[in-house]
Short mmCIF file of C-alpha atoms and ligand atoms in Angstrom, two decimals:
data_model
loop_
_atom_site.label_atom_id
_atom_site.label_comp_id
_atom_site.label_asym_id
_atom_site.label_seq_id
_atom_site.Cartn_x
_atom_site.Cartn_y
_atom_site.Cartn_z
CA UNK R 284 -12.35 76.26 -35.99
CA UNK R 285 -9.03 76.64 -37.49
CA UNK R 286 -8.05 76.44 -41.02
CA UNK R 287 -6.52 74.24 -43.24
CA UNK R 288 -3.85 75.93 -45.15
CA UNK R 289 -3.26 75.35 -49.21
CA UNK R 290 -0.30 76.53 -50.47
CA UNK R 291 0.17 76.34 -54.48
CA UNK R 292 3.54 76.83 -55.89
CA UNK R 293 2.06 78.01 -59.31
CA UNK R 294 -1.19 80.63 -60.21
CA UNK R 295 -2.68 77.79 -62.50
CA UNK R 296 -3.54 75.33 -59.53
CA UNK R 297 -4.55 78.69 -57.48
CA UNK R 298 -6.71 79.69 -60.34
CA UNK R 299 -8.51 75.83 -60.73
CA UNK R 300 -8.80 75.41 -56.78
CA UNK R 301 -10.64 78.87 -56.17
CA UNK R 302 -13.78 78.44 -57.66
CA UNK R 303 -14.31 75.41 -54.90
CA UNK R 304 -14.64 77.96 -52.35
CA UNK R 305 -17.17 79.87 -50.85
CA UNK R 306 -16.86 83.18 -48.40
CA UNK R 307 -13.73 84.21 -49.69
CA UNK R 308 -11.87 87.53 -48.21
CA UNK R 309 -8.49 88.50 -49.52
CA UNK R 310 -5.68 89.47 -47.00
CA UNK R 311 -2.70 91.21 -48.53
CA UNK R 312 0.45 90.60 -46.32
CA UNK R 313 4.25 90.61 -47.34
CA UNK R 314 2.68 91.16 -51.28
CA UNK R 315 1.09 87.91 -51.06
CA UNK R 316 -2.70 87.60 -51.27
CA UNK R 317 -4.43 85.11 -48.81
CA UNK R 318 -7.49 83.52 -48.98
CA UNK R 319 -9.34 83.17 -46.52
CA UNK R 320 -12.20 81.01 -47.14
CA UNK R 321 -14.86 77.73 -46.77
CA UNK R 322 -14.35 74.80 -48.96
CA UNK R 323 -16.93 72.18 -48.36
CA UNK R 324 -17.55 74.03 -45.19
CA UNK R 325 -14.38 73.86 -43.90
CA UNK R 326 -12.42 76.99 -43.08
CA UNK R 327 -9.19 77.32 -45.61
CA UNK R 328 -6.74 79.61 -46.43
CA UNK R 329 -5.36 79.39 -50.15
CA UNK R 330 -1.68 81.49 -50.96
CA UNK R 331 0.62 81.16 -53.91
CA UNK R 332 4.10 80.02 -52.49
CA UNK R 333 5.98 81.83 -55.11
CA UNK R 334 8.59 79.74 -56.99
CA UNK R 335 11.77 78.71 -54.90
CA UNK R 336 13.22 78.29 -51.65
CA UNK R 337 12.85 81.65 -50.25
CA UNK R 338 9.62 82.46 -51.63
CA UNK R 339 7.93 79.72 -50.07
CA UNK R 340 9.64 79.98 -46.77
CA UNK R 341 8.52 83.71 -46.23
CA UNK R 342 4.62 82.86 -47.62
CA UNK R 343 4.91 80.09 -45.17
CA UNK R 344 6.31 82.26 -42.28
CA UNK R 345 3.86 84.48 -42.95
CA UNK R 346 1.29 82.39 -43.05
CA UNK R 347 1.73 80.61 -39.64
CA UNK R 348 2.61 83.54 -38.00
CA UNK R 349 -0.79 85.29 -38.61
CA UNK R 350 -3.22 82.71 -39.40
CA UNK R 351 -4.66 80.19 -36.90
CA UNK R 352 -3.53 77.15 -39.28
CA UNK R 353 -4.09 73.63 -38.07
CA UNK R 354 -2.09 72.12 -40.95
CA UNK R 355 -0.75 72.84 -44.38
CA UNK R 356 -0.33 71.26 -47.25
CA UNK R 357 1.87 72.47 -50.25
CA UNK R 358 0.50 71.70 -54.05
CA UNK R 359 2.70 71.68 -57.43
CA UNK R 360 4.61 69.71 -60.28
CA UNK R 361 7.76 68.39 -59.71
CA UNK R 362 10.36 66.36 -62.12
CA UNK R 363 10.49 62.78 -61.57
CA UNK R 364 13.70 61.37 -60.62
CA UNK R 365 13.11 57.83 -59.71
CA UNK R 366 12.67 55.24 -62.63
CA UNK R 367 9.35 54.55 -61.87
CA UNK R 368 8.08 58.22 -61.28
CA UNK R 369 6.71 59.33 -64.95
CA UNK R 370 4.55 62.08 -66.35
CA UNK R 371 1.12 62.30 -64.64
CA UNK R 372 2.18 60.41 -61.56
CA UNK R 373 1.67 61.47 -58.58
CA UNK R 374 3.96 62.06 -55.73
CA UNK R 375 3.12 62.14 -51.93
CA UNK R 376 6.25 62.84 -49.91
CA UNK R 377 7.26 61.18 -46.66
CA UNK R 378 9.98 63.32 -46.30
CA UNK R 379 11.93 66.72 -47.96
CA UNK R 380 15.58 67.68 -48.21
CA UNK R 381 16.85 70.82 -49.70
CA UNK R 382 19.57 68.86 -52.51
CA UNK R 383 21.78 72.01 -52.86
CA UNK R 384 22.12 72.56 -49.22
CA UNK R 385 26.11 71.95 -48.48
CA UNK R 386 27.58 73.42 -45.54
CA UNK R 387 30.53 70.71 -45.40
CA UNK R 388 32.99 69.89 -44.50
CA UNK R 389 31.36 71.79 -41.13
CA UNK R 390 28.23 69.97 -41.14
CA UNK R 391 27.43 66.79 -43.50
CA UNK R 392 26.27 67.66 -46.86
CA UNK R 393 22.13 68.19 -47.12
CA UNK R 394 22.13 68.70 -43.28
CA UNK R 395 20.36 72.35 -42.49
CA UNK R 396 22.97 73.76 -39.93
CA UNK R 397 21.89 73.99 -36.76
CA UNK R 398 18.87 72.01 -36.69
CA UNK R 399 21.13 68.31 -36.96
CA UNK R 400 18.82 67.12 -39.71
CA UNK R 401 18.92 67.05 -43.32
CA UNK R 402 15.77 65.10 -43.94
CA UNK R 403 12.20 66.63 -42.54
CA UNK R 404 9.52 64.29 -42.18
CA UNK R 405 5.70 65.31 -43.05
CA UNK R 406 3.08 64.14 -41.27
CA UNK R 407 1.99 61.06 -41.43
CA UNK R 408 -1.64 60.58 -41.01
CA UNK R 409 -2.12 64.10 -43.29
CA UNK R 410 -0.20 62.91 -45.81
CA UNK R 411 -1.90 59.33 -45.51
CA UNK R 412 -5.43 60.97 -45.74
CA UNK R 413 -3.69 63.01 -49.02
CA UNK R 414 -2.57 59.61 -50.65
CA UNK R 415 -6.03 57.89 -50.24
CA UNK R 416 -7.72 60.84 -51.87
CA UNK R 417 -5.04 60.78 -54.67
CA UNK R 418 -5.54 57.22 -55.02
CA UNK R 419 -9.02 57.53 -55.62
CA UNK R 420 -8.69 60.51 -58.24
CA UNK R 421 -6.11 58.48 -60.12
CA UNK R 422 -8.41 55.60 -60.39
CA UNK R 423 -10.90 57.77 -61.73
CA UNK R 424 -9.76 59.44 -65.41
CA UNK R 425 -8.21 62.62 -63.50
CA UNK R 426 -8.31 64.73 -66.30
CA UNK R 427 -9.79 64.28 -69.76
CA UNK R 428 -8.12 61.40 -72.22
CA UNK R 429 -7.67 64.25 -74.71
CA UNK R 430 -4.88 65.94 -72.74
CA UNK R 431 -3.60 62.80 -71.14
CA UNK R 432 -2.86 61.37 -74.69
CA UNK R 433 -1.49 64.54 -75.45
CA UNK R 434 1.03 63.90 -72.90
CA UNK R 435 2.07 60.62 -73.70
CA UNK R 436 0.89 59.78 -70.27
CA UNK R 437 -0.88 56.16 -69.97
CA UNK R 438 -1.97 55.13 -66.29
CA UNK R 439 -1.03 57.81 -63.62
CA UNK R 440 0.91 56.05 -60.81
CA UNK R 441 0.97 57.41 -56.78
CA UNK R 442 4.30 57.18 -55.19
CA UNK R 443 5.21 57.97 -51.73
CA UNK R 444 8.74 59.20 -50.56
CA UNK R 445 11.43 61.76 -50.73
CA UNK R 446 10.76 64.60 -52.49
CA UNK R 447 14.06 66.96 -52.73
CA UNK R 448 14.06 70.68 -53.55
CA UNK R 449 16.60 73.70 -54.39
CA UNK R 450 16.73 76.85 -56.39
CA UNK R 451 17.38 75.47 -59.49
CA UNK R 452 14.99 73.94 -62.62
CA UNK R 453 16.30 70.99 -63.36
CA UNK R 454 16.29 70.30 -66.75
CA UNK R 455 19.50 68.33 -67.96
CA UNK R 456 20.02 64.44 -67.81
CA UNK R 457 23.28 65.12 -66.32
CA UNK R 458 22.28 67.10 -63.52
CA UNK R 459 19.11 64.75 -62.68
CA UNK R 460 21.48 61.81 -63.42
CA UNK R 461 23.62 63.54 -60.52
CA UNK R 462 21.16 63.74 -58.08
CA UNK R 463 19.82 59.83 -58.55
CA UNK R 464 23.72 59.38 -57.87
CA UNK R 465 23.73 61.26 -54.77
CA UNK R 466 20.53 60.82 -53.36
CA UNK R 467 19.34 57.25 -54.95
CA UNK R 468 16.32 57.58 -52.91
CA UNK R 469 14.37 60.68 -54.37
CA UNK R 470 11.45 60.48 -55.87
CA UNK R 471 11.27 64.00 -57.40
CA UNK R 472 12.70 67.63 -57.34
CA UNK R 473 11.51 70.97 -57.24
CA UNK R 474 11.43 74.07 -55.87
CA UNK R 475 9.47 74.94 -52.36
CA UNK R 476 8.90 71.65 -50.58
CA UNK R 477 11.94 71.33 -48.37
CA UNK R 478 11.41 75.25 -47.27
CA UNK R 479 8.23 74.77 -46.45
CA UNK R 480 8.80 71.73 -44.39
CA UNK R 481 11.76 73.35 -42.17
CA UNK R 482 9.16 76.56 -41.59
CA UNK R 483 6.40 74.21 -40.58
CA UNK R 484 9.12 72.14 -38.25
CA UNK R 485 10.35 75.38 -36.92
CA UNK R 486 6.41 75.98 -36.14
CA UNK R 487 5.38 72.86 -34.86
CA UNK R 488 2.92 72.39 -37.27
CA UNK R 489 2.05 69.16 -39.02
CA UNK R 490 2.40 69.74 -43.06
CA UNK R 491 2.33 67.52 -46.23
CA UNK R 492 3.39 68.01 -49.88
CA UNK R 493 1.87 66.88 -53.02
CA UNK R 494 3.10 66.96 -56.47
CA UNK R 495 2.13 66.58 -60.17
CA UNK R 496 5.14 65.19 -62.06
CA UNK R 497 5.08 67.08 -65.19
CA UNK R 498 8.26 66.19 -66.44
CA UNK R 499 11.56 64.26 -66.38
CA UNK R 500 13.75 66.51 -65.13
CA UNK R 501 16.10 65.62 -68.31
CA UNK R 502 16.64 67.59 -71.67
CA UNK R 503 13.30 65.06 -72.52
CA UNK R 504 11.24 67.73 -70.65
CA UNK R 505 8.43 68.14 -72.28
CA UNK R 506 7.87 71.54 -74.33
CA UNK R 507 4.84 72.59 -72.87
CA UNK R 508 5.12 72.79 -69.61
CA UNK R 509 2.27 76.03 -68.95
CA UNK R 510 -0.08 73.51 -70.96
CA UNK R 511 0.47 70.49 -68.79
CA UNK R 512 0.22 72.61 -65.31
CA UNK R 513 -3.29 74.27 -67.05
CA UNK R 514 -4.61 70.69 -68.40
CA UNK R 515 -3.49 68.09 -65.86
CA UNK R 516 -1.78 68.96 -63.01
CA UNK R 517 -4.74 71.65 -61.84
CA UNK R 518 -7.11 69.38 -62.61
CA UNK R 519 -5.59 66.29 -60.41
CA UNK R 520 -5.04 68.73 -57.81
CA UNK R 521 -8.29 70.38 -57.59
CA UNK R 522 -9.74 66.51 -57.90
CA UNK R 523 -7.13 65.22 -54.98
CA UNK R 524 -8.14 68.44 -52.59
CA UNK R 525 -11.60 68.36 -53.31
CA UNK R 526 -11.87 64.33 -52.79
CA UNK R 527 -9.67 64.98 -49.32
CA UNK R 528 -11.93 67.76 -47.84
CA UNK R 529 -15.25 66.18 -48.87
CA UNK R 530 -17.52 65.63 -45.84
CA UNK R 531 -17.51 62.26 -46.43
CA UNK R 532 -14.26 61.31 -45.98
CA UNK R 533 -13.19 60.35 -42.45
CA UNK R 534 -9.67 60.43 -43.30
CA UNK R 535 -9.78 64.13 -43.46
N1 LIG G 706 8.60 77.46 -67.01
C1 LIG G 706 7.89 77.62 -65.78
C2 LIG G 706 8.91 77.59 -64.69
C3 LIG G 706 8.35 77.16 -63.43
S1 LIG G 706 9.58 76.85 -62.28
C4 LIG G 706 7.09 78.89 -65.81
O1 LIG G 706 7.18 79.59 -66.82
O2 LIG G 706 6.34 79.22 -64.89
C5 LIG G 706 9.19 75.27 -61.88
C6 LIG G 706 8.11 75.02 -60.88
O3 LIG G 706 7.75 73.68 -61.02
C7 LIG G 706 8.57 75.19 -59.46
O4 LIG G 706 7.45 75.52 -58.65
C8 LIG G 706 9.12 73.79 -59.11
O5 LIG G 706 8.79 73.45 -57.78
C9 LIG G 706 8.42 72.86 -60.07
N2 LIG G 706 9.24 71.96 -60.91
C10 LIG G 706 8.71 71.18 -61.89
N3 LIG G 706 9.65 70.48 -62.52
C11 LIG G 706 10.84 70.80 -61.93
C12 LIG G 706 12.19 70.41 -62.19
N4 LIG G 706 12.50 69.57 -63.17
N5 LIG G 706 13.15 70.96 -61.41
C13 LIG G 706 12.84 71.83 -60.43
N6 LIG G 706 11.57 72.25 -60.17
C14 LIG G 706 10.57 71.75 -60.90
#
């Protein structure tokens, strides 16, 4: 049976998903460590990404290249761009562009040269199977009221959309005010997504991306950022990939 691959961007939500699995073996390859595993009896392999374009594009290379992956899916907090996309949401992407891709005036800015396309769709019926398990973890308190209160964060939302990523933390209100301007459609930013996505196209494999919005993107950015990846966004992803592999679901 092949594997489902899980792909975290950051060691917290590695840390919080591992003790769901069973069988594990470690593979060391390009100084990333692999796990290769069961989680509710399905075979899964678990890597960090690494943070940024490059890191994720080689773990995904990698990955794909020697591991018999049906699909992957990339985990991780993102800033919210979008009005509506706050602290605690949750984003599903339909699609990923790299925002500080420019190779104009040759090609038209965001398009990845070569390939004619700036925008890389995920899959649809893995990331609709991802949504419906986030839906259902959101509905239930995700992680405890303590921490959410903590955050200022009332009821966690699910949006579905573009998701935009480059080598950069964004962390001013100019620059995220910038990239509402030029890309009025994104949901959120971050780091990995779009690299993985152009690996996985180059692959033919079918992919999605999840992410934890743990801040604003804006000098608002909340100070603790280690705290909010350790308190919520683990625990909503360990909820989301535990609800979406459960036996039960059909979806999955
Ligand atoms: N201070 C953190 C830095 C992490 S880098 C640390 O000490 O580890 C940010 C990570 O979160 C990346 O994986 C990126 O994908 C994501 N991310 C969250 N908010 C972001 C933002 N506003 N801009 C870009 N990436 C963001």
């Amino acid at each position: 049976m092949r594997s489902i691959a899980i792909v975290s961007a950051m060691h917290e939500e590695l840390r919080a998903l591992l003790p769901l699995l069973e069988d594990v073996r470690v593979q060391e390859r390009a100084g990333r460590r692999f796990h290769v595993a069961k989680l509710h009896g399905r075979p899964v392999v678990l890597v960090l990404s690494g943070i940024g374009k490059v890191a994720a594009a080689t773990t995904a290379a990698v990955l794909l290249d020697g591991f018999d992956v049906e699909a992957l899916v990339l985990t991780g907090v993102a800033g919210g761009l979008h009005d509506g996309v706050q602290v605690g949401d949750v984003v599903v992407a339909r699609e990923l562009l790299q925002h500080d891709m420019d190779a104009s005036p040759i090609f038209p800015r965001y398009e990845v040269p070569l390939t004619g396309r700036a925008r890389f769709a995920v899959d649809a019926a893995l990331a609709d199977a991802l949504a419906t398990a986030a839906a259902r973890c959101l509905a239930a308190a995700h992680a405890d009221g303590r921490a959410l209160r903590d955050f200022g964060i009332g009821t966690p939302r699910l949006h579905r959309g573009l998701v935009v990523s480059g080598d950069r933390f964004v962390s001013s209100a100019a620059e995220s005010a910038a990239l509402r301007a030029a890309l009025p459609d994104a949901l959120a930013v971050e780091m990995e997504g779009a690299a993985i996505a152009q690996v996985c196209h180059d692959f033919g494999r079918p992919f999605a991306v999840l992410r934890t919005i743990s801040d604003r993107a804006d000098d608002s950015a909340h100070v603790d950022f280690g705290r909010f990846i350790e308190d919520v966004a683990s625990v909503c992803t360990r909820a989301i990939v535990a609800a979406w592999l459960a036996p039960a679901n059909p979806a999955s």
